[in-house]
Short mmCIF file of C-alpha atoms in Angstrom, two decimals:
data_model
loop_
_atom_site.label_atom_id
_atom_site.label_comp_id
_atom_site.label_asym_id
_atom_site.label_seq_id
_atom_site.Cartn_x
_atom_site.Cartn_y
_atom_site.Cartn_z
CA MET A 1 -134.55 4.71 55.94
CA SER A 2 -138.23 5.72 55.94
CA ASP A 3 -137.24 9.33 56.71
CA LEU A 4 -135.04 9.63 53.64
CA ASN A 5 -136.26 12.13 51.07
CA GLU A 6 -137.93 10.39 48.12
CA GLN A 7 -135.95 12.49 45.65
CA VAL A 8 -132.68 11.35 47.27
CA LYS A 9 -133.84 7.73 46.99
CA GLN A 10 -134.65 8.27 43.33
CA ASP A 11 -131.27 9.88 42.70
CA ILE A 12 -129.51 6.94 44.35
CA ASP A 13 -131.61 4.41 42.43
CA ASN A 14 -130.84 6.15 39.13
CA ALA A 15 -127.12 6.27 39.86
CA PHE A 16 -127.11 2.61 40.86
CA ALA A 17 -128.96 1.56 37.68
CA ARG A 18 -126.59 3.67 35.55
CA GLN A 19 -123.58 1.98 37.11
CA GLN A 20 -125.11 -1.47 36.71
CA ARG A 21 -125.35 -0.88 32.98
CA TYR A 22 -121.84 0.52 32.73
CA ALA A 23 -120.38 -2.31 34.84
CA ILE A 24 -121.31 -4.75 32.08
CA GLU A 25 -119.18 -2.75 29.63
CA LEU A 26 -116.31 -2.62 32.11
CA ARG A 27 -116.01 -6.40 32.14
CA LYS A 28 -114.06 -6.00 28.88
CA SER A 29 -111.81 -3.21 30.17
CA ASP A 30 -108.09 -3.82 29.76
CA TYR A 31 -105.06 -2.69 31.73
CA LYS A 32 -104.59 0.53 29.76
CA LYS A 33 -108.18 1.65 30.26
CA ARG A 34 -108.15 1.03 34.00
CA VAL A 35 -104.81 2.77 34.51
CA ALA A 36 -105.99 5.72 32.42
CA VAL A 37 -108.88 6.21 34.84
CA LEU A 38 -106.48 6.08 37.80
CA ASP A 39 -104.13 8.54 36.08
CA ARG A 40 -107.01 10.95 35.64
CA PHE A 41 -107.84 10.65 39.33
CA GLU A 42 -104.24 11.16 40.41
CA LYS A 43 -103.96 14.46 38.56
CA VAL A 44 -107.09 15.85 40.19
CA PHE A 45 -106.02 14.52 43.60
CA ARG A 46 -102.58 16.13 43.39
CA ASP A 47 -104.10 19.40 42.19
CA SER A 48 -106.35 19.38 45.27
CA GLU A 49 -103.60 19.19 47.91
CA GLU A 50 -104.12 22.70 49.31
CA LYS A 51 -107.86 22.08 49.66
CA ILE A 52 -107.11 18.79 51.39
CA TYR A 53 -104.83 20.51 53.92
CA LYS A 54 -107.36 23.25 54.64
CA SER A 55 -110.34 20.91 55.01
CA ALA A 56 -108.42 18.67 57.43
CA ALA A 57 -107.44 21.68 59.52
CA ASP A 58 -111.01 23.03 59.47
CA ASP A 59 -112.64 19.75 60.50
CA PHE A 60 -110.38 18.74 63.39
CA GLY A 61 -107.18 20.70 63.38
CA LYS A 62 -105.16 18.04 61.63
CA PRO A 63 -101.58 19.26 61.04
CA GLN A 64 -100.15 19.30 57.53
CA ALA A 65 -97.41 16.78 58.35
CA GLU A 66 -100.01 14.22 59.45
CA VAL A 67 -102.13 14.94 56.37
CA ASP A 68 -99.10 14.34 54.17
CA LEU A 69 -98.24 11.04 55.84
CA SER A 70 -101.63 9.51 56.55
CA GLU A 71 -103.75 10.92 53.73
CA ILE A 72 -101.86 12.16 50.67
CA MET A 73 -98.81 9.87 50.69
CA ALA A 74 -101.00 6.89 51.61
CA VAL A 75 -103.25 7.41 48.57
CA LEU A 76 -100.30 7.96 46.22
CA ALA A 77 -98.66 4.79 47.56
CA GLU A 78 -101.81 2.80 46.72
CA LEU A 79 -101.75 4.16 43.18
CA LYS A 80 -98.08 3.28 42.74
CA HIS A 81 -98.58 -0.25 44.06
CA VAL A 82 -101.59 -0.87 41.82
CA ARG A 83 -99.85 0.41 38.69
CA LYS A 84 -96.82 -1.75 39.39
CA ASN A 85 -98.79 -4.97 39.87
CA LEU A 86 -102.10 -4.67 38.03
CA LYS A 87 -100.94 -6.19 34.75
CA LYS A 88 -99.73 -9.27 36.63
CA TRP A 89 -102.91 -9.48 38.70
CA MET A 90 -105.11 -9.38 35.59
CA LYS A 91 -103.41 -12.35 33.92
CA PRO A 92 -105.17 -15.74 34.03
CA VAL A 93 -103.54 -18.18 36.45
CA PRO A 94 -103.03 -21.76 35.15
CA VAL A 95 -103.96 -24.43 37.70
CA LYS A 96 -103.59 -28.18 37.72
CA ALA A 97 -106.79 -29.98 36.76
CA THR A 98 -108.33 -32.42 39.23
CA MET A 99 -108.82 -36.10 38.43
CA ALA A 100 -112.49 -35.40 37.74
CA LEU A 101 -111.37 -33.10 34.91
CA PHE A 102 -108.65 -35.40 33.56
CA GLY A 103 -107.66 -34.50 30.03
CA THR A 104 -108.66 -30.86 30.33
CA SER A 105 -106.75 -27.68 31.08
CA SER A 106 -107.82 -25.29 33.83
CA LYS A 107 -107.10 -21.69 34.68
CA ILE A 108 -108.46 -18.99 36.96
CA ILE A 109 -109.76 -15.96 35.09
CA LYS A 110 -110.39 -12.95 37.31
CA GLU A 111 -113.48 -10.88 36.58
CA PRO A 112 -114.79 -7.61 38.02
CA LYS A 113 -117.41 -7.84 40.73
CA GLY A 114 -119.58 -5.07 39.26
CA VAL A 115 -121.04 -2.17 41.24
CA THR A 116 -119.28 -1.53 44.55
CA LEU A 117 -120.00 0.67 47.56
CA VAL A 118 -117.40 2.40 49.73
CA VAL A 119 -118.70 3.66 53.09
CA SER A 120 -115.80 5.60 54.55
CA PRO A 121 -115.01 7.00 58.03
CA TRP A 122 -114.13 10.43 59.35
CA ASN A 123 -110.72 9.77 60.92
CA TYR A 124 -108.73 9.32 57.66
CA PRO A 125 -111.30 10.33 55.05
CA PHE A 126 -109.11 10.68 51.95
CA ASN A 127 -107.05 7.57 52.64
CA LEU A 128 -109.99 5.33 53.55
CA THR A 129 -112.22 6.60 50.76
CA PHE A 130 -109.79 6.69 47.88
CA GLY A 131 -107.77 3.61 48.90
CA PRO A 132 -110.69 1.16 48.47
CA MET A 133 -111.90 3.13 45.45
CA ILE A 134 -108.51 2.72 43.72
CA TRP A 135 -108.57 -1.04 44.24
CA SER A 136 -112.13 -1.30 43.01
CA ILE A 137 -111.41 0.70 39.84
CA ALA A 138 -108.26 -1.35 39.24
CA ALA A 139 -110.38 -4.50 39.41
CA GLY A 140 -112.72 -3.15 36.73
CA ASN A 141 -115.62 -2.07 38.92
CA THR A 142 -117.78 1.01 39.30
CA VAL A 143 -117.92 2.76 42.67
CA ILE A 144 -120.49 4.64 44.73
CA ILE A 145 -119.06 6.48 47.73
CA LYS A 146 -120.73 7.48 51.00
CA PRO A 147 -118.28 9.68 52.96
CA SER A 148 -118.68 10.56 56.62
CA GLU A 149 -120.97 13.40 57.63
CA MET A 150 -118.77 14.07 60.69
CA THR A 151 -116.06 15.78 58.63
CA PRO A 152 -118.11 17.97 56.27
CA ASN A 153 -115.23 20.02 54.90
CA MET A 154 -113.16 16.96 54.00
CA SER A 155 -116.20 15.21 52.54
CA ALA A 156 -116.90 18.28 50.39
CA VAL A 157 -113.37 18.13 48.96
CA ILE A 158 -113.73 14.39 48.34
CA SER A 159 -116.97 15.10 46.46
CA GLU A 160 -115.28 17.79 44.37
CA ILE A 161 -112.40 15.47 43.46
CA VAL A 162 -114.82 12.71 42.44
CA GLU A 163 -116.88 15.06 40.26
CA LYS A 164 -113.77 16.38 38.49
CA ALA A 165 -112.01 13.03 38.02
CA PHE A 166 -114.83 10.69 37.00
CA SER A 167 -118.00 10.40 35.02
CA PRO A 168 -121.03 9.46 37.19
CA GLU A 169 -121.17 5.94 35.74
CA GLU A 170 -117.55 5.37 36.82
CA VAL A 171 -117.66 6.83 40.33
CA CYS A 172 -120.28 8.93 42.08
CA LEU A 173 -120.86 10.09 45.63
CA PHE A 174 -123.80 10.68 47.98
CA GLN A 175 -123.48 12.75 51.11
CA GLY A 176 -125.79 12.54 54.10
CA GLU A 177 -126.27 10.94 57.47
CA ALA A 178 -127.09 7.41 58.58
CA ASP A 179 -130.32 7.28 56.57
CA VAL A 180 -128.38 7.67 53.31
CA ALA A 181 -125.91 4.94 54.32
CA SER A 182 -128.79 2.69 55.37
CA TYR A 183 -130.55 3.07 52.03
CA LEU A 184 -127.36 2.51 50.07
CA THR A 185 -126.52 -0.70 51.95
CA SER A 186 -130.02 -2.03 51.25
CA LEU A 187 -129.29 -2.08 47.50
CA PRO A 188 -127.94 -5.21 45.77
CA PHE A 189 -124.34 -4.07 45.38
CA ASP A 190 -121.80 -6.62 44.21
CA HIS A 191 -119.43 -5.69 47.04
CA ILE A 192 -119.43 -3.31 50.02
CA PHE A 193 -116.30 -1.93 51.69
CA PHE A 194 -117.06 -0.44 55.10
CA THR A 195 -114.67 1.17 57.56
CA GLY A 196 -116.02 2.04 61.00
CA SER A 197 -117.11 0.68 64.34
CA PRO A 198 -117.99 -2.98 65.00
CA ALA A 199 -121.50 -1.90 66.06
CA VAL A 200 -122.25 -0.27 62.70
CA GLY A 201 -120.36 -3.03 60.90
CA LYS A 202 -122.96 -5.51 62.16
CA TYR A 203 -125.75 -3.48 60.55
CA VAL A 204 -123.84 -3.27 57.28
CA MET A 205 -123.22 -7.01 57.26
CA ALA A 206 -126.87 -7.78 58.06
CA ALA A 207 -128.07 -5.48 55.27
CA ALA A 208 -125.60 -7.00 52.81
CA ALA A 209 -126.68 -10.53 53.72
CA LYS A 210 -130.20 -9.85 52.45
CA ASN A 211 -128.75 -9.45 48.95
CA LEU A 212 -125.92 -11.99 49.41
CA THR A 213 -123.53 -9.09 48.88
CA SER A 214 -119.91 -9.78 49.78
CA VAL A 215 -118.39 -7.35 52.28
CA THR A 216 -115.04 -6.12 53.50
CA LEU A 217 -115.34 -4.78 57.05
CA GLU A 218 -112.39 -2.83 58.44
CA LEU A 219 -113.43 -2.36 62.06
CA GLY A 220 -111.91 -1.20 65.32
CA GLY A 221 -111.32 -2.81 68.69
CA LYS A 222 -109.17 -2.55 71.80
CA SER A 223 -105.62 -3.04 70.56
CA PRO A 224 -103.23 -3.94 73.41
CA VAL A 225 -99.56 -3.05 73.77
CA ILE A 226 -97.33 -5.45 75.71
CA VAL A 227 -93.98 -4.05 76.84
CA ASP A 228 -91.53 -6.74 77.95
CA LYS A 229 -88.75 -5.98 80.45
CA SER A 230 -86.18 -6.69 77.70
CA VAL A 231 -87.35 -3.63 75.72
CA ASP A 232 -85.31 -0.67 74.52
CA ILE A 233 -87.37 1.85 76.47
CA LYS A 234 -86.52 5.00 74.51
CA LYS A 235 -87.31 3.40 71.15
CA ALA A 236 -90.54 1.89 72.46
CA VAL A 237 -91.70 5.16 73.99
CA LYS A 238 -91.28 7.09 70.73
CA SER A 239 -93.16 4.44 68.77
CA ILE A 240 -96.02 4.10 71.26
CA ALA A 241 -96.43 7.87 71.71
CA TRP A 242 -96.64 8.36 67.95
CA GLY A 243 -99.08 5.49 67.49
CA LYS A 244 -101.31 6.63 70.33
CA PHE A 245 -101.38 10.41 70.12
CA SER A 246 -101.10 11.13 66.39
CA ASN A 247 -104.52 12.09 65.04
CA ASN A 248 -105.43 12.58 68.73
CA GLY A 249 -105.74 8.83 69.19
CA GLN A 250 -108.53 8.67 66.62
CA THR A 251 -107.08 5.70 64.76
CA CYS A 252 -108.56 2.20 64.60
CA ILE A 253 -105.18 0.53 65.24
CA ALA A 254 -103.99 3.00 67.90
CA PRO A 255 -102.70 1.42 71.14
CA ASP A 256 -105.77 1.17 73.39
CA TYR A 257 -104.20 -0.03 76.63
CA LEU A 258 -100.66 -0.75 77.70
CA TYR A 259 -99.35 -3.71 79.70
CA ILE A 260 -95.83 -3.02 80.99
CA HIS A 261 -93.54 -5.16 83.12
CA GLU A 262 -93.58 -3.88 86.68
CA SER A 263 -89.77 -3.66 86.90
CA ILE A 264 -89.51 -1.00 84.17
CA LYS A 265 -92.77 0.88 84.65
CA ASP A 266 -91.33 3.93 86.44
CA GLU A 267 -88.53 4.43 83.93
CA PHE A 268 -90.94 3.91 81.04
CA VAL A 269 -93.44 6.46 82.37
CA LYS A 270 -90.65 8.99 82.94
CA GLU A 271 -89.44 8.61 79.35
CA MET A 272 -92.99 8.71 78.00
CA MET A 273 -93.65 12.04 79.71
CA VAL A 274 -90.41 13.45 78.28
CA CYS A 275 -91.46 12.26 74.82
CA ILE A 276 -94.99 13.71 75.08
CA ASP A 277 -93.59 16.99 76.35
CA LYS A 278 -91.15 17.21 73.45
CA GLN A 279 -93.70 16.22 70.79
CA TYR A 280 -96.84 18.00 71.97
CA GLY A 281 -96.43 19.48 75.46
CA LEU A 282 -97.73 18.14 78.77
CA GLY A 283 -101.21 19.02 79.98
CA ASN A 284 -102.55 22.35 78.75
CA ASP A 285 -99.26 23.06 76.96
CA ALA A 286 -100.47 20.78 74.16
CA LYS A 287 -103.51 22.99 73.54
CA ASP A 288 -101.74 25.46 71.30
CA ASN A 289 -99.43 22.96 69.63
CA GLY A 290 -100.15 22.92 65.91
CA ASP A 291 -99.05 19.28 65.70
CA TYR A 292 -101.80 18.11 68.07
CA CYS A 293 -105.26 17.39 66.63
CA GLN A 294 -108.65 18.17 68.09
CA VAL A 295 -111.33 15.63 68.90
CA VAL A 296 -113.55 15.44 65.82
CA ASN A 297 -116.85 16.66 67.30
CA ASP A 298 -118.71 17.44 70.52
CA GLY A 299 -120.25 13.98 70.80
CA HIS A 300 -116.90 12.21 70.72
CA TYR A 301 -115.37 14.86 72.99
CA GLN A 302 -118.05 14.23 75.63
CA ARG A 303 -117.74 10.45 75.23
CA ILE A 304 -113.97 10.51 75.85
CA ASN A 305 -114.40 12.73 78.90
CA ARG A 306 -117.02 10.32 80.26
CA LEU A 307 -114.54 7.45 79.87
CA LEU A 308 -111.95 9.42 81.83
CA ASP A 309 -114.40 10.45 84.56
CA ASP A 310 -115.63 6.87 84.96
CA ALA A 311 -112.07 5.53 85.15
CA GLN A 312 -111.19 8.00 87.91
CA ALA A 313 -114.40 7.20 89.77
CA ARG A 314 -113.36 3.54 89.67
CA GLY A 315 -109.93 4.02 91.18
CA GLY A 316 -108.00 5.42 88.24
CA LYS A 317 -105.15 7.81 88.99
CA LEU A 318 -103.78 10.26 86.45
CA ILE A 319 -100.09 9.90 85.64
CA THR A 320 -100.20 12.89 83.30
CA GLY A 321 -102.84 14.77 81.36
CA GLY A 322 -106.56 14.79 81.99
CA GLN A 323 -107.03 18.47 81.12
CA SER A 324 -109.75 19.40 78.64
CA ASP A 325 -111.26 22.49 77.03
CA ASP A 326 -114.77 22.45 75.59
CA SER A 327 -114.17 25.42 73.27
CA GLY A 328 -111.50 23.65 71.24
CA ARG A 329 -112.54 20.04 71.88
CA PHE A 330 -109.12 19.67 73.50
CA ILE A 331 -108.14 16.70 75.65
CA ALA A 332 -104.50 16.54 76.73
CA PRO A 333 -102.34 13.46 76.09
CA THR A 334 -103.28 11.34 79.09
CA LEU A 335 -101.79 8.36 80.92
CA ILE A 336 -103.91 6.76 83.64
CA GLU A 337 -103.37 3.77 85.94
CA GLY A 338 -105.20 1.85 88.65
CA MET A 339 -108.65 1.81 87.03
CA ALA A 340 -110.95 -1.12 87.73
CA ALA A 341 -111.16 -3.92 85.18
CA ASP A 342 -114.89 -3.27 84.73
CA SER A 343 -114.44 0.45 84.05
CA ALA A 344 -115.68 1.67 80.67
CA ILE A 345 -112.20 2.69 79.57
CA MET A 346 -111.11 -0.95 79.79
CA ASN A 347 -114.13 -2.28 77.90
CA GLU A 348 -114.88 0.25 75.15
CA GLU A 349 -112.65 1.31 72.29
CA ILE A 350 -111.23 4.65 73.43
CA PHE A 351 -110.58 6.34 70.08
CA GLY A 352 -109.00 9.30 71.80
CA PRO A 353 -105.82 10.45 73.62
CA LEU A 354 -106.23 8.34 76.78
CA LEU A 355 -103.82 5.48 77.46
CA PRO A 356 -104.47 3.14 80.42
CA VAL A 357 -101.23 1.75 81.89
CA ILE A 358 -101.27 -1.64 83.64
CA THR A 359 -98.27 -3.38 85.21
CA PHE A 360 -97.60 -7.11 85.14
CA THR A 361 -95.12 -9.67 86.43
CA ASP A 362 -96.65 -12.82 84.93
CA LEU A 363 -96.78 -12.79 81.12
CA ASP A 364 -99.18 -15.74 81.08
CA GLU A 365 -101.77 -13.64 82.91
CA VAL A 366 -101.47 -10.91 80.27
CA ILE A 367 -101.89 -13.42 77.46
CA SER A 368 -104.92 -14.92 79.20
CA TYR A 369 -106.48 -11.47 79.65
CA VAL A 370 -106.09 -10.60 75.96
CA ASN A 371 -107.32 -14.02 74.80
CA ASN A 372 -110.46 -13.78 76.93
CA ARG A 373 -111.55 -10.54 75.27
CA PRO A 374 -112.87 -9.82 71.76
CA LYS A 375 -110.14 -10.24 69.16
CA PRO A 376 -108.38 -6.89 68.68
CA LEU A 377 -107.64 -5.32 65.32
CA ALA A 378 -103.95 -5.05 66.26
CA LEU A 379 -101.55 -6.16 68.99
CA TYR A 380 -98.15 -4.63 69.64
CA ILE A 381 -95.17 -6.28 71.34
CA TYR A 382 -92.08 -4.36 72.44
CA GLY A 383 -89.08 -6.35 73.64
CA LYS A 384 -85.97 -8.26 72.66
CA ASP A 385 -86.74 -11.59 74.34
CA LYS A 386 -87.58 -13.81 71.35
CA GLY A 387 -89.03 -16.48 73.61
CA ASN A 388 -91.56 -14.07 75.10
CA ILE A 389 -92.37 -12.62 71.69
CA GLU A 390 -93.08 -16.08 70.28
CA LYS A 391 -95.11 -16.94 73.36
CA ILE A 392 -97.36 -13.92 72.88
CA LEU A 393 -97.76 -14.57 69.16
#
């Protein structure tokens, strides 16, 4: 924080003070006023679709179909849901009075929090910037946004949309690296919404605690997939391949490692390779496939390759994939098995197109393994055996 330019600090302080003043006015905002602000945003957002496509392609080769599904449609769905329900959400809720308040009537009246901060990630920048922003505006708050510096083209489009759609006291944005985020989180916001890694989430939470600021932390983790022998293999393969390799595995809820019953492992792997080949291409064939993303930057590219190298050094054997190309930050869709339990790939969130495959015969051992590790963000079960599904849950 000490390295941050004094002028940038002053600009942030001025914006924060401006929004604090405006937030007091917003406490009286009604449904029509809040929806009018969202309508204004939607028009600018829709008008920016071509810029959104181009910026996503420029930053990490994201195909238009994925941008439509995970960025544009996701934001529009948030807007639709908020418009449909906001009037109901804003109404006071009558509640039964306690004995201590006998003879009185009670109700819950919802009020805006005030000035809110959205610190958004690079993997789904439009979705995970504008989604929280929409909810905050709907609740009658002002918003300051800090987008990721790792996707500069997408962040530039986000900034342009914000400038066109809002006045600075409604929503404003500050670009920069960690020093900007650090200074922002030191301010006494009324709420902070952060999406990112657990490691950075700890810093955000510690900074927020100094001001007793409430936080929403949407973090990552190692999300397991458990494939029971009762599974429909072809359906499971399509679902898992999409969840793992879309966005090049750079998704917080992507399958991180796969436990599969030993009796169906060979058939499953065979079908998975057919699916990968059809969707993206096996090995280097995926390099020129326009539907297959790049790794976001050189640092993440090197980190993922280190995970793969370490796994192979610790007994891991490639089932398919493993190819890489520095020039395009390309790493092929990869399945690997046999790595040691203490290998980095089994202990760090992968956030890339590597999928460790582990066989099992005893479901209790799988459950014990998952339970003895940090709680994952997601867990996926594929199978038809209701008893086993309930047991896992």
